[in-house]
Amino acid sequence: MSALEIVARRFDHPDVVALVERLQAEYVRIYGGPDDTPTDASEFAPPAGGFGVGYADGAAIAMGGWRHLGGGRAELKRMYVVDEHRGRGHSRAVLRWLEADASAGGVAELVLETNERHPPALALYRSAGYTRVAPFGRHVDDPRSVHLGRALPPVGDRS
């Protein structure tokens, strides 16, 4: 197994576009339809946000991004690892990269929305210290939505 190299990419980069297509297919399988949350490449470009792609042996196999919500908060979006590379710690590596990138971008708290139909995502976030937060965004009224968040350490404090 090779190490995961995470590289900052624009949301409209071809590797991101290809991974998002795979992720949307997974959403259809899990939820019955794609995620139609409006997204724009500029939301994930500094200083508004950040996006990273994980590469193993030169292949784009993982991704994730964050976008500012205001008030020191940012939202995690599009966390994904391709099926054949799961179970190797890549999601956790992408999450750590995103947390560090967001913290460097002035974010004090990361929040996210996932769904109880996605137990692996819930397990990852909870094991990384994410706890329930007040519902936000497009799915506030969905009883299966799970909203989580975590305070980030200040830049330079990686405790």
Short mmCIF file of N, CA and C in Angstrom, two decimals:
data_model
loop_
_atom_site.label_atom_id
_atom_site.label_comp_id
_atom_site.label_asym_id
_atom_site.label_seq_id
_atom_site.Cartn_x
_atom_site.Cartn_y
_atom_site.Cartn_z
N MET A 1 0.84 -1.19 0.00
CA MET A 1 0.00 0.00 0.00
C MET A 1 0.88 1.24 0.00
N SER A 2 0.60 2.15 -0.90
CA SER A 2 1.38 3.38 -0.94
C SER A 2 0.71 4.43 -0.06
N ALA A 3 1.50 5.41 0.34
CA ALA A 3 0.99 6.50 1.16
C ALA A 3 0.05 7.38 0.33
N LEU A 4 -0.85 8.02 1.03
CA LEU A 4 -1.78 8.94 0.37
C LEU A 4 -1.13 10.32 0.32
N GLU A 5 -1.06 10.90 -0.86
CA GLU A 5 -0.59 12.26 -1.03
C GLU A 5 -1.80 13.13 -1.30
N ILE A 6 -2.02 14.13 -0.45
CA ILE A 6 -3.18 15.01 -0.60
C ILE A 6 -2.70 16.33 -1.20
N VAL A 7 -3.37 16.73 -2.27
CA VAL A 7 -3.00 17.92 -3.02
C VAL A 7 -4.22 18.85 -3.10
N ALA A 8 -3.99 20.13 -2.85
CA ALA A 8 -5.06 21.12 -3.01
C ALA A 8 -5.45 21.19 -4.48
N ARG A 9 -6.74 21.14 -4.74
CA ARG A 9 -7.26 21.22 -6.12
C ARG A 9 -8.47 22.13 -6.14
N ARG A 10 -8.72 22.69 -7.31
CA ARG A 10 -9.97 23.44 -7.52
C ARG A 10 -11.11 22.44 -7.66
N PHE A 11 -12.30 22.86 -7.30
CA PHE A 11 -13.46 22.00 -7.36
C PHE A 11 -13.79 21.59 -8.80
N ASP A 12 -13.36 22.38 -9.77
CA ASP A 12 -13.63 22.04 -11.16
C ASP A 12 -12.45 21.32 -11.83
N HIS A 13 -11.46 20.90 -11.06
CA HIS A 13 -10.33 20.13 -11.60
C HIS A 13 -10.86 18.78 -12.12
N PRO A 14 -10.34 18.26 -13.21
CA PRO A 14 -10.85 17.00 -13.77
C PRO A 14 -10.86 15.82 -12.77
N ASP A 15 -9.86 15.74 -11.89
CA ASP A 15 -9.87 14.65 -10.91
C ASP A 15 -11.02 14.80 -9.92
N VAL A 16 -11.32 16.03 -9.54
CA VAL A 16 -12.45 16.28 -8.63
C VAL A 16 -13.75 15.94 -9.34
N VAL A 17 -13.90 16.38 -10.56
CA VAL A 17 -15.13 16.13 -11.32
C VAL A 17 -15.37 14.62 -11.42
N ALA A 18 -14.33 13.85 -11.72
CA ALA A 18 -14.48 12.39 -11.84
C ALA A 18 -14.85 11.76 -10.51
N LEU A 19 -14.24 12.22 -9.42
CA LEU A 19 -14.56 11.66 -8.10
C LEU A 19 -15.98 12.05 -7.67
N VAL A 20 -16.39 13.28 -7.97
CA VAL A 20 -17.76 13.70 -7.62
C VAL A 20 -18.78 12.85 -8.37
N GLU A 21 -18.50 12.51 -9.61
CA GLU A 21 -19.41 11.63 -10.36
C GLU A 21 -19.56 10.28 -9.65
N ARG A 22 -18.45 9.73 -9.18
CA ARG A 22 -18.51 8.46 -8.46
C ARG A 22 -19.28 8.62 -7.15
N LEU A 23 -19.03 9.72 -6.46
CA LEU A 23 -19.74 9.98 -5.20
C LEU A 23 -21.24 10.13 -5.44
N GLN A 24 -21.62 10.84 -6.48
CA GLN A 24 -23.04 11.01 -6.77
C GLN A 24 -23.70 9.66 -7.05
N ALA A 25 -23.00 8.76 -7.72
CA ALA A 25 -23.53 7.41 -7.97
C ALA A 25 -23.74 6.69 -6.64
N GLU A 26 -22.83 6.91 -5.69
CA GLU A 26 -22.99 6.29 -4.38
C GLU A 26 -24.19 6.89 -3.64
N TYR A 27 -24.38 8.19 -3.76
CA TYR A 27 -25.56 8.82 -3.15
C TYR A 27 -26.84 8.22 -3.70
N VAL A 28 -26.87 7.97 -5.00
CA VAL A 28 -28.05 7.35 -5.61
C VAL A 28 -28.28 5.97 -4.98
N ARG A 29 -27.22 5.21 -4.80
CA ARG A 29 -27.33 3.88 -4.20
C ARG A 29 -27.80 3.96 -2.74
N ILE A 30 -27.24 4.87 -1.97
CA ILE A 30 -27.55 4.96 -0.53
C ILE A 30 -28.88 5.67 -0.29
N TYR A 31 -29.08 6.81 -0.94
CA TYR A 31 -30.21 7.68 -0.63
C TYR A 31 -31.33 7.67 -1.67
N GLY A 32 -31.08 7.05 -2.81
CA GLY A 32 -32.10 7.02 -3.85
C GLY A 32 -32.03 8.17 -4.83
N GLY A 33 -31.06 9.07 -4.66
CA GLY A 33 -30.90 10.20 -5.58
C GLY A 33 -29.61 10.92 -5.30
N PRO A 34 -29.16 11.75 -6.24
CA PRO A 34 -27.91 12.50 -6.05
C PRO A 34 -28.10 13.62 -5.04
N ASP A 35 -27.00 14.15 -4.56
CA ASP A 35 -27.03 15.33 -3.69
C ASP A 35 -27.16 16.54 -4.61
N ASP A 36 -28.27 17.24 -4.50
CA ASP A 36 -28.50 18.39 -5.38
C ASP A 36 -28.20 19.72 -4.69
N THR A 37 -27.42 19.66 -3.59
CA THR A 37 -27.03 20.89 -2.93
C THR A 37 -26.25 21.75 -3.91
N PRO A 38 -26.66 23.01 -4.10
CA PRO A 38 -25.93 23.87 -5.03
C PRO A 38 -24.48 24.03 -4.59
N THR A 39 -23.57 23.83 -5.51
CA THR A 39 -22.16 24.03 -5.23
C THR A 39 -21.54 24.78 -6.40
N ASP A 40 -20.60 25.61 -6.07
CA ASP A 40 -19.89 26.39 -7.08
C ASP A 40 -18.41 26.25 -6.78
N ALA A 41 -17.60 26.12 -7.80
CA ALA A 41 -16.15 25.94 -7.60
C ALA A 41 -15.56 27.04 -6.74
N SER A 42 -16.06 28.25 -6.85
CA SER A 42 -15.49 29.36 -6.09
C SER A 42 -15.68 29.19 -4.58
N GLU A 43 -16.69 28.42 -4.16
CA GLU A 43 -16.92 28.21 -2.72
C GLU A 43 -15.80 27.40 -2.08
N PHE A 44 -15.08 26.63 -2.88
CA PHE A 44 -14.03 25.76 -2.36
C PHE A 44 -12.63 26.26 -2.72
N ALA A 45 -12.55 27.50 -3.17
CA ALA A 45 -11.26 28.11 -3.51
C ALA A 45 -10.91 29.14 -2.44
N PRO A 46 -9.63 29.18 -2.03
CA PRO A 46 -9.24 30.18 -1.03
C PRO A 46 -9.59 31.58 -1.51
N PRO A 47 -10.01 32.45 -0.63
CA PRO A 47 -10.14 32.27 0.81
C PRO A 47 -11.51 31.75 1.25
N ALA A 48 -12.41 31.46 0.31
CA ALA A 48 -13.76 31.02 0.66
C ALA A 48 -13.81 29.59 1.18
N GLY A 49 -12.81 28.79 0.85
CA GLY A 49 -12.81 27.39 1.26
C GLY A 49 -11.57 26.70 0.75
N GLY A 50 -11.63 25.39 0.76
CA GLY A 50 -10.50 24.59 0.28
C GLY A 50 -10.98 23.23 -0.17
N PHE A 51 -10.20 22.60 -1.01
CA PHE A 51 -10.55 21.27 -1.51
C PHE A 51 -9.26 20.49 -1.73
N GLY A 52 -9.28 19.22 -1.33
CA GLY A 52 -8.11 18.38 -1.50
C GLY A 52 -8.45 17.06 -2.16
N VAL A 53 -7.51 16.57 -2.95
CA VAL A 53 -7.65 15.26 -3.59
C VAL A 53 -6.49 14.39 -3.10
N GLY A 54 -6.83 13.16 -2.69
CA GLY A 54 -5.83 12.21 -2.26
C GLY A 54 -5.43 11.30 -3.42
N TYR A 55 -4.13 11.15 -3.59
CA TYR A 55 -3.58 10.32 -4.67
C TYR A 55 -2.79 9.16 -4.08
N ALA A 56 -2.99 7.98 -4.65
CA ALA A 56 -2.21 6.80 -4.32
C ALA A 56 -1.68 6.25 -5.64
N ASP A 57 -0.38 6.11 -5.74
CA ASP A 57 0.25 5.63 -6.98
C ASP A 57 -0.21 6.44 -8.19
N GLY A 58 -0.39 7.74 -7.99
CA GLY A 58 -0.76 8.63 -9.08
C GLY A 58 -2.24 8.68 -9.41
N ALA A 59 -3.04 7.83 -8.80
CA ALA A 59 -4.48 7.80 -9.07
C ALA A 59 -5.25 8.61 -8.02
N ALA A 60 -6.22 9.40 -8.47
CA ALA A 60 -7.08 10.15 -7.57
C ALA A 60 -8.07 9.18 -6.93
N ILE A 61 -7.96 9.00 -5.60
CA ILE A 61 -8.79 7.99 -4.93
C ILE A 61 -9.61 8.54 -3.77
N ALA A 62 -9.39 9.80 -3.38
CA ALA A 62 -10.09 10.35 -2.22
C ALA A 62 -10.23 11.86 -2.40
N MET A 63 -11.19 12.43 -1.71
CA MET A 63 -11.36 13.88 -1.82
C MET A 63 -12.17 14.39 -0.64
N GLY A 64 -12.17 15.70 -0.50
CA GLY A 64 -12.99 16.39 0.47
C GLY A 64 -12.76 17.87 0.39
N GLY A 65 -13.75 18.62 0.86
CA GLY A 65 -13.63 20.07 0.82
C GLY A 65 -14.31 20.72 2.00
N TRP A 66 -14.09 22.00 2.12
CA TRP A 66 -14.76 22.81 3.13
C TRP A 66 -15.06 24.17 2.52
N ARG A 67 -16.13 24.78 3.04
CA ARG A 67 -16.51 26.12 2.58
C ARG A 67 -16.99 26.94 3.77
N HIS A 68 -16.57 28.21 3.80
CA HIS A 68 -16.95 29.10 4.89
C HIS A 68 -18.47 29.27 4.94
N LEU A 69 -19.00 29.29 6.14
CA LEU A 69 -20.41 29.60 6.36
C LEU A 69 -20.57 30.98 7.01
N GLY A 70 -19.49 31.53 7.52
CA GLY A 70 -19.53 32.80 8.24
C GLY A 70 -19.43 32.56 9.74
N GLY A 71 -19.04 33.59 10.46
CA GLY A 71 -18.96 33.50 11.91
C GLY A 71 -17.94 32.49 12.41
N GLY A 72 -16.89 32.25 11.64
CA GLY A 72 -15.86 31.31 12.07
C GLY A 72 -16.19 29.85 11.82
N ARG A 73 -17.33 29.59 11.18
CA ARG A 73 -17.75 28.22 10.89
C ARG A 73 -17.54 27.90 9.41
N ALA A 74 -17.27 26.64 9.16
CA ALA A 74 -17.19 26.16 7.78
C ALA A 74 -17.82 24.78 7.72
N GLU A 75 -18.28 24.42 6.53
CA GLU A 75 -18.95 23.13 6.32
C GLU A 75 -18.07 22.19 5.53
N LEU A 76 -17.96 20.96 6.01
CA LEU A 76 -17.29 19.90 5.25
C LEU A 76 -18.24 19.42 4.17
N LYS A 77 -17.70 19.19 2.98
CA LYS A 77 -18.51 18.69 1.86
C LYS A 77 -17.69 17.70 1.03
N ARG A 78 -18.39 16.79 0.40
CA ARG A 78 -17.86 15.89 -0.62
C ARG A 78 -16.70 15.01 -0.15
N MET A 79 -16.76 14.59 1.13
CA MET A 79 -15.78 13.61 1.61
C MET A 79 -16.08 12.28 0.93
N TYR A 80 -15.04 11.67 0.35
CA TYR A 80 -15.24 10.43 -0.40
C TYR A 80 -13.92 9.71 -0.61
N VAL A 81 -13.98 8.39 -0.51
CA VAL A 81 -12.87 7.51 -0.89
C VAL A 81 -13.46 6.42 -1.78
N VAL A 82 -12.82 6.14 -2.90
CA VAL A 82 -13.33 5.11 -3.81
C VAL A 82 -13.34 3.76 -3.10
N ASP A 83 -14.32 2.93 -3.47
CA ASP A 83 -14.56 1.66 -2.79
C ASP A 83 -13.31 0.83 -2.59
N GLU A 84 -12.54 0.66 -3.65
CA GLU A 84 -11.41 -0.27 -3.59
C GLU A 84 -10.25 0.22 -2.71
N HIS A 85 -10.35 1.44 -2.17
CA HIS A 85 -9.29 1.98 -1.30
C HIS A 85 -9.80 2.27 0.12
N ARG A 86 -10.98 1.79 0.44
CA ARG A 86 -11.52 2.02 1.78
C ARG A 86 -10.88 1.08 2.80
N GLY A 87 -10.99 1.48 4.05
CA GLY A 87 -10.46 0.66 5.13
C GLY A 87 -8.95 0.81 5.33
N ARG A 88 -8.36 1.84 4.75
CA ARG A 88 -6.91 2.03 4.83
C ARG A 88 -6.53 3.34 5.53
N GLY A 89 -7.52 4.02 6.11
CA GLY A 89 -7.24 5.26 6.81
C GLY A 89 -7.23 6.50 5.94
N HIS A 90 -7.63 6.35 4.67
CA HIS A 90 -7.60 7.50 3.76
C HIS A 90 -8.62 8.57 4.14
N SER A 91 -9.81 8.17 4.57
CA SER A 91 -10.82 9.16 4.97
C SER A 91 -10.30 9.99 6.13
N ARG A 92 -9.70 9.33 7.10
CA ARG A 92 -9.17 10.04 8.26
C ARG A 92 -8.04 10.99 7.83
N ALA A 93 -7.19 10.56 6.89
CA ALA A 93 -6.12 11.42 6.40
C ALA A 93 -6.68 12.65 5.70
N VAL A 94 -7.70 12.47 4.87
CA VAL A 94 -8.33 13.61 4.19
C VAL A 94 -8.98 14.53 5.22
N LEU A 95 -9.65 13.96 6.21
CA LEU A 95 -10.30 14.77 7.24
C LEU A 95 -9.26 15.61 8.00
N ARG A 96 -8.15 15.01 8.38
CA ARG A 96 -7.09 15.76 9.08
C ARG A 96 -6.55 16.89 8.19
N TRP A 97 -6.36 16.59 6.90
CA TRP A 97 -5.88 17.61 5.97
C TRP A 97 -6.87 18.77 5.89
N LEU A 98 -8.15 18.44 5.77
CA LEU A 98 -9.19 19.47 5.68
C LEU A 98 -9.26 20.31 6.96
N GLU A 99 -9.16 19.66 8.10
CA GLU A 99 -9.18 20.39 9.36
C GLU A 99 -8.01 21.37 9.45
N ALA A 100 -6.82 20.91 9.07
CA ALA A 100 -5.64 21.78 9.10
C ALA A 100 -5.79 22.93 8.11
N ASP A 101 -6.28 22.64 6.92
CA ASP A 101 -6.46 23.66 5.89
C ASP A 101 -7.50 24.69 6.33
N ALA A 102 -8.60 24.21 6.89
CA ALA A 102 -9.65 25.12 7.36
C ALA A 102 -9.16 25.98 8.52
N SER A 103 -8.44 25.38 9.44
CA SER A 103 -7.89 26.13 10.57
C SER A 103 -6.95 27.23 10.07
N ALA A 104 -6.10 26.89 9.11
CA ALA A 104 -5.20 27.89 8.52
C ALA A 104 -5.98 28.98 7.79
N GLY A 105 -7.20 28.65 7.35
CA GLY A 105 -8.07 29.62 6.68
C GLY A 105 -8.95 30.41 7.63
N GLY A 106 -8.68 30.30 8.94
CA GLY A 106 -9.41 31.09 9.92
C GLY A 106 -10.67 30.45 10.47
N VAL A 107 -10.88 29.17 10.19
CA VAL A 107 -12.08 28.49 10.67
C VAL A 107 -11.88 28.02 12.10
N ALA A 108 -12.85 28.30 12.95
CA ALA A 108 -12.80 27.87 14.35
C ALA A 108 -13.61 26.61 14.59
N GLU A 109 -14.61 26.36 13.74
CA GLU A 109 -15.47 25.18 13.91
C GLU A 109 -15.86 24.63 12.54
N LEU A 110 -15.70 23.33 12.39
CA LEU A 110 -16.17 22.64 11.18
C LEU A 110 -17.47 21.94 11.52
N VAL A 111 -18.44 22.04 10.62
CA VAL A 111 -19.71 21.35 10.77
C VAL A 111 -19.99 20.56 9.50
N LEU A 112 -20.89 19.61 9.62
CA LEU A 112 -21.23 18.79 8.46
C LEU A 112 -22.63 18.24 8.65
N GLU A 113 -23.17 17.80 7.54
CA GLU A 113 -24.46 17.10 7.55
C GLU A 113 -24.24 15.78 6.85
N THR A 114 -24.68 14.71 7.53
CA THR A 114 -24.68 13.40 6.91
C THR A 114 -26.03 12.77 7.22
N ASN A 115 -26.13 11.48 7.12
CA ASN A 115 -27.42 10.83 7.24
C ASN A 115 -27.26 9.54 8.00
N GLU A 116 -28.26 9.18 8.76
CA GLU A 116 -28.18 7.93 9.53
C GLU A 116 -28.08 6.71 8.62
N ARG A 117 -28.38 6.88 7.33
CA ARG A 117 -28.22 5.77 6.38
C ARG A 117 -26.77 5.55 5.97
N HIS A 118 -25.87 6.35 6.51
CA HIS A 118 -24.46 6.24 6.16
C HIS A 118 -23.62 5.99 7.42
N PRO A 119 -23.76 4.81 8.03
CA PRO A 119 -23.04 4.50 9.27
C PRO A 119 -21.53 4.67 9.19
N PRO A 120 -20.85 4.31 8.09
CA PRO A 120 -19.39 4.51 8.07
C PRO A 120 -19.00 5.99 8.24
N ALA A 121 -19.76 6.89 7.63
CA ALA A 121 -19.46 8.32 7.77
C ALA A 121 -19.67 8.75 9.21
N LEU A 122 -20.76 8.33 9.81
CA LEU A 122 -21.03 8.68 11.21
C LEU A 122 -19.91 8.17 12.12
N ALA A 123 -19.47 6.95 11.89
CA ALA A 123 -18.41 6.37 12.71
C ALA A 123 -17.11 7.17 12.57
N LEU A 124 -16.76 7.55 11.34
CA LEU A 124 -15.55 8.33 11.11
C LEU A 124 -15.61 9.65 11.88
N TYR A 125 -16.67 10.40 11.67
CA TYR A 125 -16.75 11.72 12.27
C TYR A 125 -16.82 11.64 13.79
N ARG A 126 -17.60 10.73 14.31
CA ARG A 126 -17.69 10.61 15.77
C ARG A 126 -16.36 10.20 16.37
N SER A 127 -15.63 9.30 15.71
CA SER A 127 -14.33 8.87 16.23
C SER A 127 -13.30 10.00 16.15
N ALA A 128 -13.55 11.00 15.31
CA ALA A 128 -12.65 12.15 15.17
C ALA A 128 -13.08 13.32 16.07
N GLY A 129 -14.06 13.10 16.94
CA GLY A 129 -14.46 14.12 17.90
C GLY A 129 -15.62 15.00 17.49
N TYR A 130 -16.31 14.65 16.43
CA TYR A 130 -17.47 15.44 16.00
C TYR A 130 -18.68 15.02 16.82
N THR A 131 -19.43 16.01 17.30
CA THR A 131 -20.62 15.77 18.10
C THR A 131 -21.79 16.54 17.50
N ARG A 132 -22.99 16.24 17.97
CA ARG A 132 -24.20 16.89 17.43
C ARG A 132 -24.15 18.40 17.56
N VAL A 133 -24.62 19.07 16.51
CA VAL A 133 -24.78 20.52 16.51
C VAL A 133 -26.20 20.82 16.02
N ALA A 134 -26.61 22.06 16.19
CA ALA A 134 -27.93 22.46 15.72
C ALA A 134 -28.03 22.24 14.21
N PRO A 135 -29.17 21.74 13.75
CA PRO A 135 -29.34 21.53 12.30
C PRO A 135 -29.15 22.82 11.52
N PHE A 136 -28.63 22.68 10.31
CA PHE A 136 -28.39 23.81 9.43
C PHE A 136 -28.53 23.32 7.99
N GLY A 137 -28.62 24.25 7.06
CA GLY A 137 -28.58 23.90 5.65
C GLY A 137 -29.88 23.35 5.10
N ARG A 138 -29.76 22.68 3.99
CA ARG A 138 -30.91 22.21 3.20
C ARG A 138 -31.70 21.09 3.84
N HIS A 139 -31.09 20.34 4.75
CA HIS A 139 -31.75 19.15 5.27
C HIS A 139 -32.18 19.28 6.73
N VAL A 140 -32.46 20.50 7.18
CA VAL A 140 -32.81 20.70 8.59
C VAL A 140 -34.07 19.96 8.99
N ASP A 141 -34.97 19.73 8.06
CA ASP A 141 -36.23 19.07 8.39
C ASP A 141 -36.24 17.58 8.10
N ASP A 142 -35.13 17.04 7.63
CA ASP A 142 -35.05 15.60 7.34
C ASP A 142 -34.76 14.86 8.64
N PRO A 143 -35.69 14.01 9.09
CA PRO A 143 -35.47 13.32 10.37
C PRO A 143 -34.28 12.37 10.37
N ARG A 144 -33.80 11.98 9.19
CA ARG A 144 -32.64 11.09 9.12
C ARG A 144 -31.32 11.84 9.02
N SER A 145 -31.39 13.16 8.86
CA SER A 145 -30.18 13.97 8.79
C SER A 145 -29.49 14.01 10.15
N VAL A 146 -28.18 13.98 10.12
CA VAL A 146 -27.38 14.09 11.34
C VAL A 146 -26.40 15.24 11.12
N HIS A 147 -26.45 16.22 12.01
CA HIS A 147 -25.60 17.40 11.92
C HIS A 147 -24.55 17.32 13.02
N LEU A 148 -23.29 17.38 12.63
CA LEU A 148 -22.18 17.23 13.56
C LEU A 148 -21.20 18.38 13.40
N GLY A 149 -20.41 18.62 14.43
CA GLY A 149 -19.41 19.67 14.36
C GLY A 149 -18.29 19.42 15.35
N ARG A 150 -17.23 20.18 15.15
CA ARG A 150 -16.05 20.07 16.02
C ARG A 150 -15.31 21.39 15.99
N ALA A 151 -14.92 21.86 17.19
CA ALA A 151 -14.06 23.04 17.27
C ALA A 151 -12.67 22.65 16.80
N LEU A 152 -12.03 23.53 16.05
CA LEU A 152 -10.68 23.29 15.57
C LEU A 152 -9.67 23.99 16.46
N PRO A 153 -8.52 23.36 16.69
CA PRO A 153 -7.49 24.05 17.45
C PRO A 153 -6.95 25.20 16.63
N PRO A 154 -6.49 26.25 17.29
CA PRO A 154 -5.92 27.37 16.55
C PRO A 154 -4.70 26.91 15.74
N VAL A 155 -4.39 27.67 14.69
CA VAL A 155 -3.22 27.36 13.86
C VAL A 155 -2.00 27.25 14.76
N GLY A 156 -1.20 26.22 14.54
CA GLY A 156 0.00 25.99 15.33
C GLY A 156 -0.24 25.10 16.54
N ASP A 157 -1.49 24.90 16.94
CA ASP A 157 -1.82 24.03 18.08
C ASP A 157 -2.50 22.80 17.52
N ARG A 158 -1.79 21.73 17.35
CA ARG A 158 -2.33 20.50 16.77
C ARG A 158 -2.66 19.48 17.83
N SER A 159 -3.07 19.92 19.02
CA SER A 159 -3.41 18.97 20.09
C SER A 159 -4.72 18.30 19.87
#
